Amino acid sequence: MGTEGKVIRCRAAVAWKAGEALIVEEVEVAPPKAHEVRVKIAASGVCHTDWAYLHGAGRGMELRPFPLVLGHEGAGVVESIGAGVTGFSPGDKVIPLFLPQCGECECCLSAKTNLCKANWSKTQQGVLADGTSRITCRGQQVFQFLGVSSFSEYTVVLETNLTKIHPDAPLDRVCLLGCGVATGYGAAVNVAKVESGSVCAVFGLGAVGLAAVMGCVMSGAGRVICVDVNPEKFAKAREFGVTECVNPRNHSRPVQEVLVEMTAGGVDYALECVGDVEVMRSALESCRSAWGVCVIVGWTELEEMKLRPFHLLMGRTLKGTYFGGWKSVRDVPGLVEEHLAGRLKLDEFVTHTLSLDQVNHAFKLLAGGQSIRSIIKM
Ligand code: NAD
Ligand code: ZN
Ligand code: ZN
């Protein structure tokens, strides 16, 4: 592309401080070092987690170092590769992954988990393997959120945090498989392991929750009950196949009591896709005793959840999931192909397509409950 080995000056949305609006700035993106890949981002979804790290930093979320380029749900094309990279070539369509798959650590070698540990603590702190980021702005190092930073026209990621996808993949749709849709869908099919004919409840109808609904429906669930405090989310949820909608605000008793009554004892599977510790408790208590399974998908790092051990003693299972249980490098290309074959919805999640300059508007839409997913097109 003529830019190989050179610093690329491009635009990125920089979060200078927690709680403040992003500012679209000219940034410098350094060439990839060994085992790194520079990617020209084509599109990026705006996930609740981006918003939460900006506005919930120090409350529900650990404080990350700023300045920071957010965005972790992107897709793009390889611009250039660093020394020692063998799995990627310029021009490849790719999805950056906040969850790596190195193939060598004890987690990668186990079929029990997708939690690869390669450079984990570094990418969580916004830097790559050598302890620095590849983005600078106004002479300052800018941290890369989760080692990705897809709210930038270019970024550099570790080769273990990238997967090559089908050349026909529509980048402004498959970016959603870099986080939200893959996570919610996987939570239902890989983690809850929803069975045919079962009764499911999904709490929270953002992209993650709707993807969980999709997973329940595709697994042949007999009933999918959705719970959201925003009734405007219900029409789309019905299009995705939910059978009943419950707004906790329309009831004077706890929503778990409503669900237990509706299902004569509780649901087989409950998926919490909100990130609220009270909702997590409701989800667990909505589960049927003996075999009900509650999966926590919504994110919080610092808050504490209350539960009565009795609910577990009576045979309920409480689990959580990161990225829906998918082994990231191995499984995301298959999800892209499922979409290309018409079996996995993506278009239906997109409510807004915006430019990078409109990224703060995308956050407003998300926080105001007016969007499912906004796609930022670079
Ligand atoms: P979103 O903001 O688009 O959707 C959240 C939904 O929850 C909204 O529809 C909102 O109205 C609803 N809600 C809020 N309070 C509620 C309540 N008390 N009861 C019922 N519904 C309520 O968010 P999203 O992008 O879909 O993400 C959902 C959650 O998943 C977030 O916490 C996000 O950080 C988390 N997440 C986790 C992973 C993971 O790997 N586990 C990955 C991606 C996102
Ligand atoms: Zn996300
Ligand atoms: Zn690994």
Short mmCIF file of C-alpha atoms and ligand atoms in Angstrom, two decimals:
data_model
loop_
_atom_site.label_atom_id
_atom_site.label_comp_id
_atom_site.label_asym_id
_atom_site.label_seq_id
_atom_site.Cartn_x
_atom_site.Cartn_y
_atom_site.Cartn_z
CA MET A 1 0.00 0.00 0.00
CA GLY A 2 3.08 2.28 -0.14
CA THR A 3 2.92 2.96 3.58
CA GLU A 4 4.83 -0.13 4.72
CA GLY A 5 7.55 0.67 7.25
CA LYS A 6 6.39 4.28 7.59
CA VAL A 7 4.49 6.08 10.31
CA ILE A 8 0.89 6.64 9.15
CA ARG A 9 -0.82 9.88 10.08
CA CYS A 10 -4.56 9.35 10.27
CA ARG A 11 -7.65 10.19 12.31
CA ALA A 12 -8.69 8.58 15.57
CA ALA A 13 -11.17 9.38 18.33
CA VAL A 14 -9.04 10.05 21.41
CA ALA A 15 -10.42 9.74 24.94
CA TRP A 16 -8.20 12.20 26.81
CA LYS A 17 -9.89 11.78 30.18
CA ALA A 18 -12.45 9.49 31.82
CA GLY A 19 -15.98 10.84 31.59
CA GLU A 20 -15.23 13.33 28.82
CA ALA A 21 -16.29 13.37 25.17
CA LEU A 22 -13.93 11.79 22.63
CA ILE A 23 -12.02 14.19 20.39
CA VAL A 24 -11.24 13.22 16.79
CA GLU A 25 -7.57 14.02 16.35
CA GLU A 26 -4.77 13.42 13.91
CA VAL A 27 -2.66 10.62 15.37
CA GLU A 28 0.50 8.81 14.32
CA VAL A 29 0.36 5.04 14.01
CA ALA A 30 3.83 3.46 14.06
CA PRO A 31 4.74 0.52 11.82
CA PRO A 32 4.16 -2.92 13.34
CA LYS A 33 7.01 -4.41 15.37
CA ALA A 34 7.84 -8.13 15.36
CA HIS A 35 4.74 -10.32 15.62
CA GLU A 36 2.43 -7.34 15.11
CA VAL A 37 0.11 -6.40 12.26
CA ARG A 38 -1.03 -2.95 11.16
CA VAL A 39 -4.68 -2.90 10.12
CA LYS A 40 -6.65 -0.32 8.16
CA ILE A 41 -9.95 -0.31 10.05
CA ALA A 42 -13.01 -0.20 7.79
CA ALA A 43 -15.76 -0.15 10.40
CA SER A 44 -16.30 -0.49 14.12
CA GLY A 45 -19.32 -1.23 16.24
CA VAL A 46 -19.87 0.81 19.40
CA CYS A 47 -20.23 -1.56 22.36
CA HIS A 48 -21.53 -0.81 25.83
CA THR A 49 -18.10 -1.77 27.19
CA ASP A 50 -16.48 1.17 25.33
CA TRP A 51 -18.99 3.50 26.92
CA ALA A 52 -18.60 1.89 30.36
CA TYR A 53 -14.82 2.27 30.44
CA LEU A 54 -15.17 5.93 29.57
CA HIS A 55 -18.03 6.76 31.92
CA GLY A 56 -17.88 4.02 34.56
CA ALA A 57 -14.10 4.20 35.11
CA GLY A 58 -13.33 3.88 38.81
CA ARG A 59 -16.94 2.94 39.63
CA GLY A 60 -18.06 -0.36 38.07
CA MET A 61 -14.90 -0.54 36.00
CA GLU A 62 -11.21 -0.54 36.81
CA LEU A 63 -9.59 2.76 35.84
CA ARG A 64 -7.58 2.28 32.63
CA PRO A 65 -4.75 4.58 31.65
CA PHE A 66 -5.71 7.60 29.54
CA PRO A 67 -5.38 9.01 26.90
CA LEU A 68 -6.92 6.07 25.19
CA VAL A 69 -8.35 5.14 21.80
CA LEU A 70 -11.45 3.07 22.48
CA GLY A 71 -13.19 0.65 20.10
CA HIS A 72 -12.81 -3.14 20.23
CA GLU A 73 -15.46 -4.32 17.74
CA GLY A 74 -13.76 -3.58 14.44
CA ALA A 75 -12.98 -5.14 11.07
CA GLY A 76 -10.49 -4.10 8.44
CA VAL A 77 -7.74 -5.00 6.02
CA VAL A 78 -4.09 -5.78 6.74
CA GLU A 79 -1.89 -2.85 5.66
CA SER A 80 1.49 -4.31 6.64
CA ILE A 81 3.03 -6.98 8.84
CA GLY A 82 5.92 -6.97 11.28
CA ALA A 83 8.89 -9.35 11.31
CA GLY A 84 8.05 -12.96 12.00
CA VAL A 85 4.37 -12.70 11.07
CA THR A 86 3.42 -15.68 8.91
CA GLY A 87 -0.35 -15.93 9.16
CA PHE A 88 -1.29 -12.61 7.53
CA SER A 89 -0.49 -10.71 4.33
CA PRO A 90 -1.31 -7.17 3.23
CA GLY A 91 -4.83 -7.08 1.80
CA ASP A 92 -6.24 -9.83 4.03
CA LYS A 93 -9.62 -9.06 5.58
CA VAL A 94 -9.32 -9.40 9.34
CA ILE A 95 -11.09 -8.93 12.65
CA PRO A 96 -9.00 -7.66 15.60
CA LEU A 97 -9.63 -9.61 18.80
CA PHE A 98 -9.50 -8.25 22.33
CA LEU A 99 -9.30 -11.87 23.47
CA PRO A 100 -6.20 -13.47 21.95
CA GLN A 101 -5.61 -17.11 21.07
CA CYS A 102 -1.88 -17.79 21.17
CA GLY A 103 -2.31 -21.55 20.81
CA GLU A 104 0.44 -22.20 23.37
CA CYS A 105 -0.63 -21.13 26.87
CA GLU A 106 -2.29 -23.54 29.31
CA CYS A 107 -5.72 -22.08 28.51
CA CYS A 108 -5.25 -22.36 24.74
CA LEU A 109 -4.14 -25.97 25.21
CA SER A 110 -7.29 -26.74 27.20
CA ALA A 111 -10.66 -27.37 25.59
CA LYS A 112 -12.28 -26.11 28.82
CA THR A 113 -11.75 -22.40 28.23
CA ASN A 114 -11.22 -19.63 25.70
CA LEU A 115 -9.33 -17.37 28.12
CA CYS A 116 -5.90 -17.09 26.46
CA LYS A 117 -3.35 -15.45 28.72
CA ALA A 118 -0.93 -14.18 26.06
CA ASN A 119 0.06 -10.61 26.96
CA TRP A 120 -3.20 -10.41 28.85
CA SER A 121 -2.24 -7.96 31.57
CA LYS A 122 -0.51 -5.74 29.00
CA THR A 123 -3.39 -5.41 26.55
CA GLN A 124 -5.74 -4.82 29.50
CA GLN A 125 -3.52 -1.84 30.32
CA GLY A 126 -3.62 -0.62 26.71
CA VAL A 127 -0.15 -1.64 25.57
CA LEU A 128 1.28 -4.36 23.32
CA ALA A 129 3.86 -7.04 24.18
CA ASP A 130 6.79 -4.61 24.56
CA GLY A 131 4.88 -2.46 27.04
CA THR A 132 4.19 0.43 24.64
CA SER A 133 1.36 1.33 22.27
CA ARG A 134 1.76 2.15 18.57
CA ILE A 135 -0.44 5.26 18.65
CA THR A 136 0.75 8.73 19.57
CA CYS A 137 -0.99 12.09 19.49
CA ARG A 138 0.47 15.54 20.15
CA GLY A 139 3.72 13.89 21.20
CA GLN A 140 2.05 11.70 23.80
CA GLN A 141 1.60 7.92 23.90
CA VAL A 142 -2.06 7.00 23.47
CA PHE A 143 -3.11 3.69 25.03
CA GLN A 144 -4.89 1.06 22.95
CA PHE A 145 -8.10 -0.11 24.60
CA LEU A 146 -7.85 -3.90 25.11
CA GLY A 147 -4.90 -3.86 22.70
CA VAL A 148 -7.24 -3.02 19.80
CA SER A 149 -8.36 0.65 19.36
CA SER A 150 -10.76 0.34 16.46
CA PHE A 151 -11.95 3.97 16.71
CA SER A 152 -8.91 4.78 14.58
CA GLU A 153 -8.42 4.64 10.83
CA TYR A 154 -5.34 2.48 11.43
CA THR A 155 -4.21 0.43 14.40
CA VAL A 156 -1.53 -2.14 15.24
CA VAL A 157 -2.45 -5.37 17.00
CA LEU A 158 -0.54 -8.45 18.11
CA GLU A 159 -0.72 -11.32 15.62
CA THR A 160 -2.34 -13.43 18.36
CA ASN A 161 -5.15 -10.81 18.59
CA LEU A 162 -6.21 -11.00 14.96
CA THR A 163 -8.06 -13.44 12.76
CA LYS A 164 -8.26 -13.71 8.99
CA ILE A 165 -11.77 -13.90 7.57
CA HIS A 166 -13.46 -14.73 4.26
CA PRO A 167 -12.61 -12.24 1.48
CA ASP A 168 -16.30 -11.70 0.72
CA ALA A 169 -17.12 -10.65 4.29
CA PRO A 170 -18.92 -7.27 4.55
CA LEU A 171 -16.63 -5.47 7.01
CA ASP A 172 -19.32 -3.06 8.20
CA ARG A 173 -21.34 -6.03 9.46
CA VAL A 174 -18.85 -8.71 10.51
CA CYS A 175 -17.16 -6.21 12.85
CA LEU A 176 -20.01 -7.12 15.22
CA LEU A 177 -18.44 -10.57 15.50
CA GLY A 178 -15.43 -8.96 17.16
CA CYS A 179 -17.49 -8.54 20.31
CA GLY A 180 -21.22 -8.08 20.91
CA VAL A 181 -22.91 -10.54 18.59
CA ALA A 182 -20.31 -13.27 19.04
CA THR A 183 -20.51 -12.83 22.83
CA GLY A 184 -24.28 -13.00 23.22
CA TYR A 185 -24.73 -15.80 20.68
CA GLY A 186 -21.90 -17.83 22.23
CA ALA A 187 -23.26 -17.26 25.73
CA ALA A 188 -26.41 -19.13 24.68
CA VAL A 189 -24.92 -21.88 22.51
CA ASN A 190 -21.51 -22.50 24.12
CA VAL A 191 -21.92 -21.51 27.75
CA ALA A 192 -25.59 -22.02 28.67
CA LYS A 193 -25.76 -24.78 26.01
CA VAL A 194 -29.46 -24.12 25.51
CA GLU A 195 -31.37 -27.28 24.63
CA SER A 196 -34.24 -27.72 22.23
CA GLY A 197 -37.64 -27.14 23.80
CA SER A 198 -36.24 -25.32 26.82
CA VAL A 199 -37.51 -22.15 28.48
CA CYS A 200 -35.05 -19.23 28.38
CA ALA A 201 -34.94 -15.71 29.77
CA VAL A 202 -32.70 -12.97 28.41
CA PHE A 203 -32.19 -9.86 30.55
CA GLY A 204 -31.19 -6.77 28.56
CA LEU A 205 -31.91 -6.28 24.87
CA GLY A 206 -28.85 -4.50 23.53
CA ALA A 207 -26.80 -6.21 20.83
CA VAL A 208 -25.43 -8.69 23.35
CA GLY A 209 -28.88 -9.64 24.66
CA LEU A 210 -30.43 -9.84 21.18
CA ALA A 211 -27.58 -12.09 20.10
CA ALA A 212 -28.30 -14.26 23.13
CA VAL A 213 -31.95 -14.36 22.01
CA MET A 214 -30.74 -15.42 18.54
CA GLY A 215 -28.70 -18.22 20.14
CA CYS A 216 -31.66 -19.43 22.18
CA VAL A 217 -33.98 -19.38 19.16
CA MET A 218 -31.41 -21.15 16.93
CA SER A 219 -30.99 -23.80 19.65
CA GLY A 220 -34.71 -24.55 19.40
CA ALA A 221 -35.84 -23.01 22.70
CA GLY A 222 -39.56 -23.48 23.26
CA ARG A 223 -40.01 -20.11 24.98
CA VAL A 224 -37.72 -17.10 25.09
CA ILE A 225 -38.80 -14.49 27.59
CA CYS A 226 -37.04 -11.16 27.40
CA VAL A 227 -36.71 -8.63 30.21
CA ASP A 228 -35.86 -4.97 29.67
CA VAL A 229 -36.74 -1.69 31.38
CA ASN A 230 -36.94 0.00 27.98
CA PRO A 231 -40.13 -1.19 26.24
CA GLU A 232 -38.92 0.27 22.95
CA LYS A 233 -36.59 -2.72 22.70
CA PHE A 234 -39.44 -5.22 22.57
CA ALA A 235 -40.49 -4.86 18.91
CA LYS A 236 -37.07 -5.86 17.62
CA ALA A 237 -36.82 -8.65 20.20
CA ARG A 238 -40.08 -10.09 18.81
CA GLU A 239 -38.56 -9.99 15.31
CA PHE A 240 -35.70 -12.05 16.73
CA GLY A 241 -38.18 -14.61 18.03
CA VAL A 242 -38.85 -13.85 21.69
CA THR A 243 -42.18 -15.21 22.79
CA GLU A 244 -42.89 -12.94 25.79
CA CYS A 245 -41.66 -9.52 26.92
CA VAL A 246 -41.48 -8.37 30.53
CA ASN A 247 -40.82 -4.83 31.73
CA PRO A 248 -39.84 -5.03 35.44
CA ARG A 249 -41.16 -1.48 35.88
CA ASN A 250 -44.69 -2.69 35.18
CA HIS A 251 -44.60 -4.98 38.21
CA SER A 252 -44.64 -4.17 41.90
CA ARG A 253 -42.79 -7.35 42.88
CA PRO A 254 -39.31 -8.50 41.89
CA VAL A 255 -39.11 -9.58 38.25
CA GLN A 256 -37.79 -13.02 39.23
CA GLU A 257 -41.10 -13.70 40.98
CA VAL A 258 -42.94 -12.74 37.80
CA LEU A 259 -40.80 -15.10 35.72
CA VAL A 260 -41.07 -17.98 38.18
CA GLU A 261 -44.86 -17.63 38.09
CA MET A 262 -45.00 -17.34 34.27
CA THR A 263 -42.98 -20.53 33.91
CA ALA A 264 -44.48 -22.53 36.79
CA GLY A 265 -41.18 -22.81 38.64
CA GLY A 266 -38.53 -20.91 36.74
CA VAL A 267 -36.63 -20.91 33.48
CA ASP A 268 -34.12 -23.52 32.34
CA TYR A 269 -31.62 -20.88 31.22
CA ALA A 270 -31.26 -17.21 32.17
CA LEU A 271 -28.76 -14.90 30.48
CA GLU A 272 -27.86 -11.59 32.09
CA CYS A 273 -26.83 -9.12 29.36
CA VAL A 274 -27.09 -5.85 31.31
CA GLY A 275 -24.07 -5.64 33.60
CA ASP A 276 -26.06 -4.80 36.76
CA VAL A 277 -25.53 -6.79 39.96
CA GLU A 278 -29.22 -6.56 40.92
CA VAL A 279 -30.22 -7.93 37.53
CA MET A 280 -27.66 -10.71 37.93
CA ARG A 281 -29.36 -11.76 41.13
CA SER A 282 -32.79 -11.60 39.45
CA ALA A 283 -31.49 -13.76 36.61
CA LEU A 284 -30.18 -16.40 39.00
CA GLU A 285 -33.40 -16.42 41.02
CA SER A 286 -35.47 -16.72 37.83
CA CYS A 287 -33.92 -20.12 37.23
CA ARG A 288 -35.70 -23.31 37.99
CA SER A 289 -34.29 -25.28 40.94
CA ALA A 290 -32.65 -28.63 40.18
CA TRP A 291 -31.11 -27.67 36.83
CA GLY A 292 -31.56 -23.98 35.98
CA VAL A 293 -28.43 -22.35 34.57
CA CYS A 294 -27.70 -18.62 34.87
CA VAL A 295 -25.01 -17.11 32.64
CA ILE A 296 -23.64 -13.66 33.42
CA VAL A 297 -22.57 -11.81 30.29
CA GLY A 298 -22.97 -8.17 31.38
CA TRP A 299 -19.78 -6.57 32.59
CA THR A 300 -18.80 -5.15 35.96
CA GLU A 301 -15.42 -5.46 37.62
CA LEU A 302 -15.66 -3.73 40.97
CA GLU A 303 -19.24 -4.21 42.12
CA GLU A 304 -20.40 -7.10 44.25
CA MET A 305 -23.34 -9.36 43.60
CA LYS A 306 -25.51 -10.67 46.42
CA LEU A 307 -26.80 -14.20 46.29
CA ARG A 308 -28.30 -16.72 48.63
CA PRO A 309 -26.25 -19.94 48.59
CA PHE A 310 -29.57 -21.74 49.01
CA HIS A 311 -30.33 -20.99 45.38
CA LEU A 312 -27.18 -22.84 44.36
CA LEU A 313 -27.70 -25.56 46.94
CA MET A 314 -30.99 -26.27 45.21
CA GLY A 315 -29.18 -27.22 42.02
CA ARG A 316 -28.94 -23.96 40.09
CA THR A 317 -25.67 -23.20 38.30
CA LEU A 318 -24.15 -19.73 38.06
CA LYS A 319 -21.60 -19.10 35.31
CA GLY A 320 -20.00 -16.17 33.53
CA THR A 321 -18.50 -15.82 30.10
CA TYR A 322 -15.92 -13.80 28.30
CA PHE A 323 -16.52 -13.48 24.56
CA GLY A 324 -19.20 -16.17 24.59
CA GLY A 325 -16.75 -19.01 25.07
CA TRP A 326 -15.36 -18.78 21.54
CA LYS A 327 -11.71 -19.62 20.93
CA SER A 328 -11.25 -16.32 19.19
CA VAL A 329 -8.80 -16.89 16.33
CA ARG A 330 -10.23 -20.31 15.53
CA ASP A 331 -13.95 -19.60 15.80
CA VAL A 332 -14.61 -16.06 14.55
CA PRO A 333 -13.92 -16.91 10.86
CA GLY A 334 -16.55 -19.67 11.14
CA LEU A 335 -19.08 -17.17 12.49
CA VAL A 336 -18.33 -14.91 9.52
CA GLU A 337 -19.03 -17.84 7.20
CA GLU A 338 -22.27 -18.61 9.03
CA HIS A 339 -23.30 -15.02 8.27
CA LEU A 340 -22.26 -15.30 4.61
CA ALA A 341 -24.34 -18.48 4.35
CA GLY A 342 -27.37 -16.58 5.67
CA ARG A 343 -27.57 -18.48 8.94
CA LEU A 344 -26.40 -15.78 11.36
CA LYS A 345 -28.10 -12.39 11.55
CA LEU A 346 -25.93 -9.27 11.62
CA ASP A 347 -27.75 -6.60 9.58
CA GLU A 348 -30.66 -6.73 12.01
CA PHE A 349 -28.46 -5.44 14.85
CA VAL A 350 -27.43 -2.28 13.01
CA THR A 351 -29.65 0.69 13.76
CA HIS A 352 -27.27 3.54 12.82
CA THR A 353 -24.32 4.00 10.48
CA LEU A 354 -22.22 7.00 11.44
CA SER A 355 -18.88 8.64 10.66
CA LEU A 356 -15.93 8.80 13.07
CA ASP A 357 -16.84 12.45 13.74
CA GLN A 358 -20.18 11.23 15.09
CA VAL A 359 -18.71 8.82 17.65
CA ASN A 360 -19.95 10.86 20.63
CA HIS A 361 -23.42 10.83 19.10
CA ALA A 362 -23.15 7.02 18.89
CA PHE A 363 -22.44 6.93 22.65
CA LYS A 364 -25.46 9.17 23.31
CA LEU A 365 -27.70 6.88 21.28
CA LEU A 366 -26.39 3.83 23.15
CA ALA A 367 -26.70 5.35 26.62
CA GLY A 368 -30.16 6.73 25.76
CA GLY A 369 -31.41 3.32 24.65
CA GLN A 370 -32.07 4.57 21.09
CA SER A 371 -29.68 2.26 19.27
CA ILE A 372 -28.85 -1.42 19.20
CA ARG A 373 -25.57 -1.06 17.36
CA SER A 374 -24.17 2.02 15.69
CA ILE A 375 -21.49 1.22 13.14
CA ILE A 376 -18.73 3.79 12.74
CA LYS A 377 -17.60 3.71 9.10
CA MET A 378 -14.07 5.00 8.68
P1 NAD B 1 -26.64 -2.05 25.70
O1 NAD B 1 -26.43 -0.84 26.54
O2 NAD B 1 -26.85 -1.87 24.24
O3 NAD B 1 -27.88 -2.90 26.24
C1 NAD B 1 -28.19 -3.05 27.61
C2 NAD B 1 -29.70 -3.25 27.73
O4 NAD B 1 -30.00 -3.50 29.11
C3 NAD B 1 -30.54 -2.05 27.30
O5 NAD B 1 -31.53 -2.46 26.39
C4 NAD B 1 -31.13 -1.54 28.62
O6 NAD B 1 -32.40 -0.94 28.45
C5 NAD B 1 -31.22 -2.84 29.41
N1 NAD B 1 -31.32 -2.63 30.87
C6 NAD B 1 -30.75 -1.66 31.62
N2 NAD B 1 -31.09 -1.82 32.92
C7 NAD B 1 -31.90 -2.92 32.99
C8 NAD B 1 -32.58 -3.57 34.05
N3 NAD B 1 -32.47 -3.17 35.31
N4 NAD B 1 -33.31 -4.67 33.75
C9 NAD B 1 -33.42 -5.11 32.46
N5 NAD B 1 -32.81 -4.52 31.41
C10 NAD B 1 -32.05 -3.43 31.67
O7 NAD B 1 -25.38 -2.98 25.99
P2 NAD B 1 -24.67 -4.13 25.11
O8 NAD B 1 -23.65 -3.51 24.23
O9 NAD B 1 -25.69 -5.06 24.57
O10 NAD B 1 -23.84 -4.86 26.30
C11 NAD B 1 -24.54 -5.52 27.35
C12 NAD B 1 -23.58 -5.89 28.47
O11 NAD B 1 -22.67 -6.89 28.02
C13 NAD B 1 -22.70 -4.73 28.96
O12 NAD B 1 -22.54 -4.85 30.37
C14 NAD B 1 -21.38 -5.01 28.27
O13 NAD B 1 -20.29 -4.39 28.95
C15 NAD B 1 -21.35 -6.51 28.36
N6 NAD B 1 -20.44 -7.21 27.46
C16 NAD B 1 -19.83 -8.31 27.96
C17 NAD B 1 -19.00 -9.06 27.16
C18 NAD B 1 -18.36 -10.31 27.69
O14 NAD B 1 -17.39 -10.78 27.10
N7 NAD B 1 -18.89 -10.88 28.75
C19 NAD B 1 -18.77 -8.66 25.83
C20 NAD B 1 -19.46 -7.55 25.35
C21 NAD B 1 -20.28 -6.83 26.16
ZN ZN B 2 -17.71 -5.21 23.51
ZN ZN B 3 -3.08 -18.66 24.70
#
